[in-house]
Amino acid sequence: MQLLKLSPKTRNLFRNYWLMLGTYFLFFFLLGFLTTVMPSIDLQKYQQTELFNFMNESPLAFVFMAVLVAPVLEESLFRSLIKPSFTEIYIFICAVLSFIALAFIPEEANSILKYGLLLLSAFLLFLFFSSLKPGRFLRIFRIFLYRNYKLFWILTALLFGMVHVWNYVEGWHFDLILLILIFPRIIAGYFFGKIKIENQSLLWPILLHAMNNGVVVFFLIPGLT
C-alpha cells in the first residue's frame, strides 16, 4: 500500500531497478549456459585486485566512494548530456574538469578528503557556470543533443561499460573475457540513461546508480571486517 503512495517518478525508479535486476539475472543465466557449452572461457582470467584491496584496507572510504562519489561523478559525466537542461550541461563540464583534476591528485591522498574536496570544488564551479547566461553555441548544442538523445543514450551506456575495463587491467587491453566482465555495467548504463529520459532529471540516474551500488556493498559488508 505504501508503494502506491509514492510519486510516479519514484515508482518508476523502483520499476527500473527491478527491470535492471531482471536483466542481470537473464545475462548471468545465459553466461552460465555459455560457460557450460564453452568451458575454455576463463572468467577468472582478470580480477579487480586494486578495488578489493581498497575495499579491505579502507572500508569506510570504499562505501563512501561506491554509494556517493561514483554515482554523482559518473552520472554527471555519462548521463548529463542525454536530453539535457542547460544546468545539466554545466554539470557535465564540471564533471569533465573534475576527472581531469583527479590526474593531478596523488593516489596516496586520503580518499574521503580527496573526493570530498573534489565534489566541493565541482559544486563551486557549477555555481559560477550557472550564473552565466547561455550563449548561442550552447543553445544550438542543446538542440543537437535533444535531437540525437537515443544515440547519446546508447553511446554513453557503452562508454560507461568500457571505462570499467580499467577495474581489471591497465591501459587499453581488451578481449572477449573483458567484454563479458563489463557487460553488466553496459546493462546498468542503459537503465541509468532510460530513467534519465523518463524522469527528465539527472537526480534519478544518480539515485538508481546509488541503489545499485548500495545493494552490492550491502552484500560485501561481511568481507569489510
PDB file of C-alpha atoms in Angstrom, residues 5-215:
ATOM      1  CA  LYS A   5       1.529   6.477  -2.364  1.00  0.00           C
ATOM      2  CA  LEU A   6       4.910   7.119  -3.927  1.00  0.00           C
ATOM      3  CA  SER A   7       5.182   9.687  -6.688  1.00  0.00           C
ATOM      4  CA  PRO A   8       5.109   8.405 -10.287  1.00  0.00           C
ATOM      5  CA  LYS A   9       8.825   9.182 -10.705  1.00  0.00           C
ATOM      6  CA  THR A  10       9.713   7.302  -7.517  1.00  0.00           C
ATOM      7  CA  ARG A  11       7.647   4.310  -8.620  1.00  0.00           C
ATOM      8  CA  ASN A  12       9.472   4.472 -11.950  1.00  0.00           C
ATOM      9  CA  LEU A  13      12.781   4.400 -10.048  1.00  0.00           C
ATOM     10  CA  PHE A  14      11.880   1.107  -8.375  1.00  0.00           C
ATOM     11  CA  ARG A  15      10.391  -0.274 -11.591  1.00  0.00           C
ATOM     12  CA  ASN A  16      13.622   0.363 -13.477  1.00  0.00           C
ATOM     13  CA  TYR A  17      15.649  -1.089 -10.615  1.00  0.00           C
ATOM     14  CA  TRP A  18      13.725  -4.364 -10.760  1.00  0.00           C
ATOM     15  CA  LEU A  19      13.919  -4.431 -14.565  1.00  0.00           C
ATOM     16  CA  MET A  20      17.681  -3.945 -14.294  1.00  0.00           C
ATOM     17  CA  LEU A  21      17.967  -6.788 -11.790  1.00  0.00           C
ATOM     18  CA  GLY A  22      15.905  -8.990 -14.092  1.00  0.00           C
ATOM     19  CA  THR A  23      18.218  -8.175 -16.990  1.00  0.00           C
ATOM     20  CA  TYR A  24      21.228  -9.002 -14.808  1.00  0.00           C
ATOM     21  CA  PHE A  25      19.634 -12.345 -13.955  1.00  0.00           C
ATOM     22  CA  LEU A  26      18.991 -13.124 -17.635  1.00  0.00           C
ATOM     23  CA  PHE A  27      22.581 -12.176 -18.534  1.00  0.00           C
ATOM     24  CA  PHE A  28      24.131 -14.389 -15.842  1.00  0.00           C
ATOM     25  CA  PHE A  29      21.788 -17.239 -16.759  1.00  0.00           C
ATOM     26  CA  LEU A  30      22.942 -17.033 -20.387  1.00  0.00           C
ATOM     27  CA  LEU A  31      26.530 -16.680 -19.208  1.00  0.00           C
ATOM     28  CA  GLY A  32      26.225 -19.859 -17.172  1.00  0.00           C
ATOM     29  CA  PHE A  33      24.914 -21.656 -20.247  1.00  0.00           C
ATOM     30  CA  LEU A  34      27.756 -20.234 -22.366  1.00  0.00           C
ATOM     31  CA  THR A  35      30.467 -21.348 -19.927  1.00  0.00           C
ATOM     32  CA  THR A  36      28.913 -24.826 -19.855  1.00  0.00           C
ATOM     33  CA  VAL A  37      28.985 -25.077 -23.643  1.00  0.00           C
ATOM     34  CA  MET A  38      32.409 -23.419 -23.893  1.00  0.00           C
ATOM     35  CA  PRO A  39      34.407 -24.396 -20.770  1.00  0.00           C
ATOM     36  CA  SER A  40      37.502 -22.783 -22.273  1.00  0.00           C
ATOM     37  CA  ILE A  41      36.105 -19.353 -21.289  1.00  0.00           C
ATOM     38  CA  ASP A  42      38.112 -18.393 -18.211  1.00  0.00           C
ATOM     39  CA  LEU A  43      36.204 -15.725 -16.273  1.00  0.00           C
ATOM     40  CA  GLN A  44      38.894 -15.798 -13.574  1.00  0.00           C
ATOM     41  CA  LYS A  45      41.482 -14.510 -16.026  1.00  0.00           C
ATOM     42  CA  TYR A  46      41.057 -10.956 -14.745  1.00  0.00           C
ATOM     43  CA  GLN A  47      40.421  -9.814 -11.186  1.00  0.00           C
ATOM     44  CA  GLN A  48      39.536  -6.445  -9.665  1.00  0.00           C
ATOM     45  CA  THR A  49      42.595  -6.667  -7.430  1.00  0.00           C
ATOM     46  CA  GLU A  50      43.084  -2.963  -6.698  1.00  0.00           C
ATOM     47  CA  LEU A  51      39.385  -2.474  -5.983  1.00  0.00           C
ATOM     48  CA  PHE A  52      39.261  -5.344  -3.488  1.00  0.00           C
ATOM     49  CA  ASN A  53      42.491  -4.183  -1.865  1.00  0.00           C
ATOM     50  CA  PHE A  54      40.975  -0.733  -1.431  1.00  0.00           C
ATOM     51  CA  MET A  55      37.809  -2.303  -0.017  1.00  0.00           C
ATOM     52  CA  ASN A  56      39.759  -4.291   2.575  1.00  0.00           C
ATOM     53  CA  GLU A  57      42.189  -1.534   3.522  1.00  0.00           C
ATOM     54  CA  SER A  58      39.702   1.356   3.730  1.00  0.00           C
ATOM     55  CA  PRO A  59      36.138   0.010   4.107  1.00  0.00           C
ATOM     56  CA  LEU A  60      34.625   3.357   5.095  1.00  0.00           C
ATOM     57  CA  ALA A  61      36.237   5.114   2.142  1.00  0.00           C
ATOM     58  CA  PHE A  62      35.107   2.272  -0.131  1.00  0.00           C
ATOM     59  CA  VAL A  63      31.467   2.676   0.948  1.00  0.00           C
ATOM     60  CA  PHE A  64      31.731   6.475   0.548  1.00  0.00           C
ATOM     61  CA  MET A  65      33.147   6.068  -2.947  1.00  0.00           C
ATOM     62  CA  ALA A  66      30.731   3.375  -4.103  1.00  0.00           C
ATOM     63  CA  VAL A  67      27.469   4.817  -2.789  1.00  0.00           C
ATOM     64  CA  LEU A  68      28.054   8.572  -3.068  1.00  0.00           C
ATOM     65  CA  VAL A  69      31.060   9.682  -5.108  1.00  0.00           C
ATOM     66  CA  ALA A  70      30.827   7.201  -8.000  1.00  0.00           C
ATOM     67  CA  PRO A  71      27.090   7.746  -8.649  1.00  0.00           C
ATOM     68  CA  VAL A  72      27.421  11.540  -8.556  1.00  0.00           C
ATOM     69  CA  LEU A  73      30.585  11.861 -10.651  1.00  0.00           C
ATOM     70  CA  GLU A  74      29.884   9.066 -13.137  1.00  0.00           C
ATOM     71  CA  GLU A  75      26.265  10.038 -13.790  1.00  0.00           C
ATOM     72  CA  SER A  76      27.260  13.688 -14.102  1.00  0.00           C
ATOM     73  CA  LEU A  77      29.718  12.621 -16.787  1.00  0.00           C
ATOM     74  CA  PHE A  78      27.767   9.936 -18.637  1.00  0.00           C
ATOM     75  CA  ARG A  79      24.087  10.831 -18.338  1.00  0.00           C
ATOM     76  CA  SER A  80      24.096  14.634 -18.153  1.00  0.00           C
ATOM     77  CA  LEU A  81      24.056  15.086 -21.943  1.00  0.00           C
ATOM     78  CA  ILE A  82      21.001  12.873 -22.522  1.00  0.00           C
ATOM     79  CA  LYS A  83      18.146  15.324 -23.166  1.00  0.00           C
ATOM     80  CA  PRO A  84      19.915  17.899 -21.012  1.00  0.00           C
ATOM     81  CA  SER A  85      18.847  21.146 -19.447  1.00  0.00           C
ATOM     82  CA  PHE A  86      21.381  23.971 -19.501  1.00  0.00           C
ATOM     83  CA  THR A  87      22.048  23.145 -15.840  1.00  0.00           C
ATOM     84  CA  GLU A  88      22.949  19.566 -16.757  1.00  0.00           C
ATOM     85  CA  ILE A  89      25.329  20.751 -19.481  1.00  0.00           C
ATOM     86  CA  TYR A  90      27.104  22.830 -16.830  1.00  0.00           C
ATOM     87  CA  ILE A  91      27.206  19.744 -14.604  1.00  0.00           C
ATOM     88  CA  PHE A  92      28.817  17.789 -17.435  1.00  0.00           C
ATOM     89  CA  ILE A  93      31.525  20.427 -17.846  1.00  0.00           C
ATOM     90  CA  CYS A  94      32.209  20.361 -14.100  1.00  0.00           C
ATOM     91  CA  ALA A  95      32.389  16.547 -14.155  1.00  0.00           C
ATOM     92  CA  VAL A  96      34.902  16.561 -17.021  1.00  0.00           C
ATOM     93  CA  LEU A  97      37.075  19.096 -15.202  1.00  0.00           C
ATOM     94  CA  SER A  98      36.828  17.010 -12.013  1.00  0.00           C
ATOM     95  CA  PHE A  99      38.084  13.869 -13.776  1.00  0.00           C
ATOM     96  CA  ILE A 100      40.937  15.867 -15.288  1.00  0.00           C
ATOM     97  CA  ALA A 101      41.806  17.208 -11.832  1.00  0.00           C
ATOM     98  CA  LEU A 102      41.982  13.647 -10.494  1.00  0.00           C
ATOM     99  CA  ALA A 103      45.041  13.017 -12.656  1.00  0.00           C
ATOM    100  CA  PHE A 104      46.950  15.678 -10.714  1.00  0.00           C
ATOM    101  CA  ILE A 105      45.975  14.485  -7.216  1.00  0.00           C
ATOM    102  CA  PRO A 106      48.401  11.975  -5.635  1.00  0.00           C
ATOM    103  CA  GLU A 107      46.935   8.460  -5.409  1.00  0.00           C
ATOM    104  CA  GLU A 108      48.087   8.111  -1.798  1.00  0.00           C
ATOM    105  CA  ALA A 109      45.931  11.072  -0.677  1.00  0.00           C
ATOM    106  CA  ASN A 110      43.096  10.272   1.736  1.00  0.00           C
ATOM    107  CA  SER A 111      40.173   9.149  -0.452  1.00  0.00           C
ATOM    108  CA  ILE A 112      37.387  10.725   1.584  1.00  0.00           C
ATOM    109  CA  LEU A 113      39.210  14.060   1.820  1.00  0.00           C
ATOM    110  CA  LYS A 114      40.291  13.944  -1.829  1.00  0.00           C
ATOM    111  CA  TYR A 115      36.872  13.245  -3.288  1.00  0.00           C
ATOM    112  CA  GLY A 116      35.083  15.399  -0.748  1.00  0.00           C
ATOM    113  CA  LEU A 117      37.160  18.415  -1.803  1.00  0.00           C
ATOM    114  CA  LEU A 118      36.729  17.442  -5.446  1.00  0.00           C
ATOM    115  CA  LEU A 119      32.931  17.431  -5.114  1.00  0.00           C
ATOM    116  CA  LEU A 120      33.005  20.742  -3.263  1.00  0.00           C
ATOM    117  CA  SER A 121      35.214  22.310  -5.949  1.00  0.00           C
ATOM    118  CA  ALA A 122      32.932  20.976  -8.694  1.00  0.00           C
ATOM    119  CA  PHE A 123      29.911  22.430  -6.889  1.00  0.00           C
ATOM    120  CA  LEU A 124      31.527  25.880  -6.602  1.00  0.00           C
ATOM    121  CA  LEU A 125      32.497  25.751 -10.266  1.00  0.00           C
ATOM    122  CA  PHE A 126      28.919  24.795 -11.119  1.00  0.00           C
ATOM    123  CA  LEU A 127      27.617  27.841  -9.239  1.00  0.00           C
ATOM    124  CA  PHE A 128      29.879  30.007 -11.386  1.00  0.00           C
ATOM    125  CA  PHE A 129      28.727  28.460 -14.677  1.00  0.00           C
ATOM    126  CA  SER A 130      25.055  28.585 -13.696  1.00  0.00           C
ATOM    127  CA  SER A 131      25.363  32.334 -13.100  1.00  0.00           C
ATOM    128  CA  LEU A 132      26.201  32.807 -16.782  1.00  0.00           C
ATOM    129  CA  LYS A 133      23.598  33.362 -19.476  1.00  0.00           C
ATOM    130  CA  PRO A 134      23.572  30.503 -22.048  1.00  0.00           C
ATOM    131  CA  GLY A 135      25.171  31.635 -25.297  1.00  0.00           C
ATOM    132  CA  ARG A 136      24.064  30.867 -28.844  1.00  0.00           C
ATOM    133  CA  PHE A 137      26.509  27.976 -29.222  1.00  0.00           C
ATOM    134  CA  LEU A 138      25.208  26.345 -26.032  1.00  0.00           C
ATOM    135  CA  ARG A 139      21.596  26.661 -27.185  1.00  0.00           C
ATOM    136  CA  ILE A 140      22.436  25.062 -30.556  1.00  0.00           C
ATOM    137  CA  PHE A 141      24.414  22.319 -28.794  1.00  0.00           C
ATOM    138  CA  ARG A 142      21.450  21.553 -26.534  1.00  0.00           C
ATOM    139  CA  ILE A 143      19.116  21.268 -29.541  1.00  0.00           C
ATOM    140  CA  PHE A 144      21.593  18.862 -31.173  1.00  0.00           C
ATOM    141  CA  LEU A 145      21.687  16.720 -28.021  1.00  0.00           C
ATOM    142  CA  TYR A 146      17.890  16.620 -27.821  1.00  0.00           C
ATOM    143  CA  ARG A 147      17.517  15.544 -31.443  1.00  0.00           C
ATOM    144  CA  ASN A 148      20.106  12.768 -31.018  1.00  0.00           C
ATOM    145  CA  TYR A 149      19.273  11.653 -27.477  1.00  0.00           C
ATOM    146  CA  LYS A 150      18.900   7.959 -28.418  1.00  0.00           C
ATOM    147  CA  LEU A 151      22.402   7.937 -29.891  1.00  0.00           C
ATOM    148  CA  PHE A 152      23.868   9.519 -26.744  1.00  0.00           C
ATOM    149  CA  TRP A 153      21.838   7.140 -24.563  1.00  0.00           C
ATOM    150  CA  ILE A 154      23.326   4.033 -26.176  1.00  0.00           C
ATOM    151  CA  LEU A 155      26.776   5.538 -26.692  1.00  0.00           C
ATOM    152  CA  THR A 156      27.117   6.569 -23.050  1.00  0.00           C
ATOM    153  CA  ALA A 157      25.938   3.138 -21.896  1.00  0.00           C
ATOM    154  CA  LEU A 158      28.712   1.533 -23.975  1.00  0.00           C
ATOM    155  CA  LEU A 159      31.314   4.047 -22.776  1.00  0.00           C
ATOM    156  CA  PHE A 160      30.223   3.543 -19.184  1.00  0.00           C
ATOM    157  CA  GLY A 161      30.919  -0.158 -19.559  1.00  0.00           C
ATOM    158  CA  MET A 162      34.195   0.400 -21.396  1.00  0.00           C
ATOM    159  CA  VAL A 163      35.765   2.619 -18.730  1.00  0.00           C
ATOM    160  CA  HIS A 164      35.213  -0.159 -16.190  1.00  0.00           C
ATOM    161  CA  VAL A 165      37.722  -2.271 -18.115  1.00  0.00           C
ATOM    162  CA  TRP A 166      40.287  -0.371 -16.030  1.00  0.00           C
ATOM    163  CA  ASN A 167      38.939  -2.131 -12.947  1.00  0.00           C
ATOM    164  CA  TYR A 168      40.567  -5.254 -14.363  1.00  0.00           C
ATOM    165  CA  VAL A 169      43.542  -4.142 -16.481  1.00  0.00           C
ATOM    166  CA  GLU A 170      45.720  -1.115 -17.101  1.00  0.00           C
ATOM    167  CA  GLY A 171      45.887   0.579 -20.474  1.00  0.00           C
ATOM    168  CA  TRP A 172      43.669  -0.233 -23.446  1.00  0.00           C
ATOM    169  CA  HIS A 173      43.876  -4.021 -23.492  1.00  0.00           C
ATOM    170  CA  PHE A 174      40.549  -5.628 -24.483  1.00  0.00           C
ATOM    171  CA  ASP A 175      39.261  -9.108 -25.321  1.00  0.00           C
ATOM    172  CA  LEU A 176      36.143 -11.305 -25.127  1.00  0.00           C
ATOM    173  CA  ILE A 177      36.586 -12.041 -21.415  1.00  0.00           C
ATOM    174  CA  LEU A 178      36.735  -8.342 -20.569  1.00  0.00           C
ATOM    175  CA  LEU A 179      33.649  -7.711 -22.709  1.00  0.00           C
ATOM    176  CA  ILE A 180      31.765 -10.334 -20.700  1.00  0.00           C
ATOM    177  CA  LEU A 181      33.004  -8.866 -17.408  1.00  0.00           C
ATOM    178  CA  ILE A 182      31.938  -5.312 -18.224  1.00  0.00           C
ATOM    179  CA  PHE A 183      28.628  -6.218 -19.874  1.00  0.00           C
ATOM    180  CA  PRO A 184      26.654  -5.828 -16.599  1.00  0.00           C
ATOM    181  CA  ARG A 185      27.942  -2.225 -16.491  1.00  0.00           C
ATOM    182  CA  ILE A 186      26.616  -1.676 -20.014  1.00  0.00           C
ATOM    183  CA  ILE A 187      23.256  -3.010 -18.837  1.00  0.00           C
ATOM    184  CA  ALA A 188      23.395  -0.624 -15.873  1.00  0.00           C
ATOM    185  CA  GLY A 189      24.328   2.284 -18.154  1.00  0.00           C
ATOM    186  CA  TYR A 190      21.335   1.501 -20.349  1.00  0.00           C
ATOM    187  CA  PHE A 191      18.920   1.689 -17.416  1.00  0.00           C
ATOM    188  CA  PHE A 192      20.583   4.779 -15.938  1.00  0.00           C
ATOM    189  CA  GLY A 193      20.015   6.506 -19.276  1.00  0.00           C
ATOM    190  CA  LYS A 194      16.481   5.142 -19.520  1.00  0.00           C
ATOM    191  CA  ILE A 195      15.392   6.642 -16.223  1.00  0.00           C
ATOM    192  CA  LYS A 196      17.086   9.937 -17.103  1.00  0.00           C
ATOM    193  CA  ILE A 197      14.906  10.146 -20.212  1.00  0.00           C
ATOM    194  CA  GLU A 198      11.721   9.031 -18.464  1.00  0.00           C
ATOM    195  CA  ASN A 199      12.045  11.149 -15.302  1.00  0.00           C
ATOM    196  CA  GLN A 200      13.736  14.072 -17.070  1.00  0.00           C
ATOM    197  CA  SER A 201      16.293  14.814 -14.352  1.00  0.00           C
ATOM    198  CA  LEU A 202      19.867  13.781 -13.601  1.00  0.00           C
ATOM    199  CA  LEU A 203      18.870  13.142  -9.983  1.00  0.00           C
ATOM    200  CA  TRP A 204      17.160   9.877 -10.907  1.00  0.00           C
ATOM    201  CA  PRO A 205      20.072   8.035 -12.574  1.00  0.00           C
ATOM    202  CA  ILE A 206      22.231   9.147  -9.629  1.00  0.00           C
ATOM    203  CA  LEU A 207      19.713   7.571  -7.233  1.00  0.00           C
ATOM    204  CA  LEU A 208      19.399   4.402  -9.330  1.00  0.00           C
ATOM    205  CA  HIS A 209      23.197   4.140  -9.529  1.00  0.00           C
ATOM    206  CA  ALA A 210      23.477   4.629  -5.757  1.00  0.00           C
ATOM    207  CA  MET A 211      20.825   1.941  -5.155  1.00  0.00           C
ATOM    208  CA  ASN A 212      22.618  -0.460  -7.474  1.00  0.00           C
ATOM    209  CA  ASN A 213      25.994   0.089  -5.787  1.00  0.00           C
ATOM    210  CA  GLY A 214      24.446   0.172  -2.322  1.00  0.00           C
ATOM    211  CA  VAL A 215      22.970  -3.307  -2.689  1.00  0.00           C
TER     212      VAL A 215
END
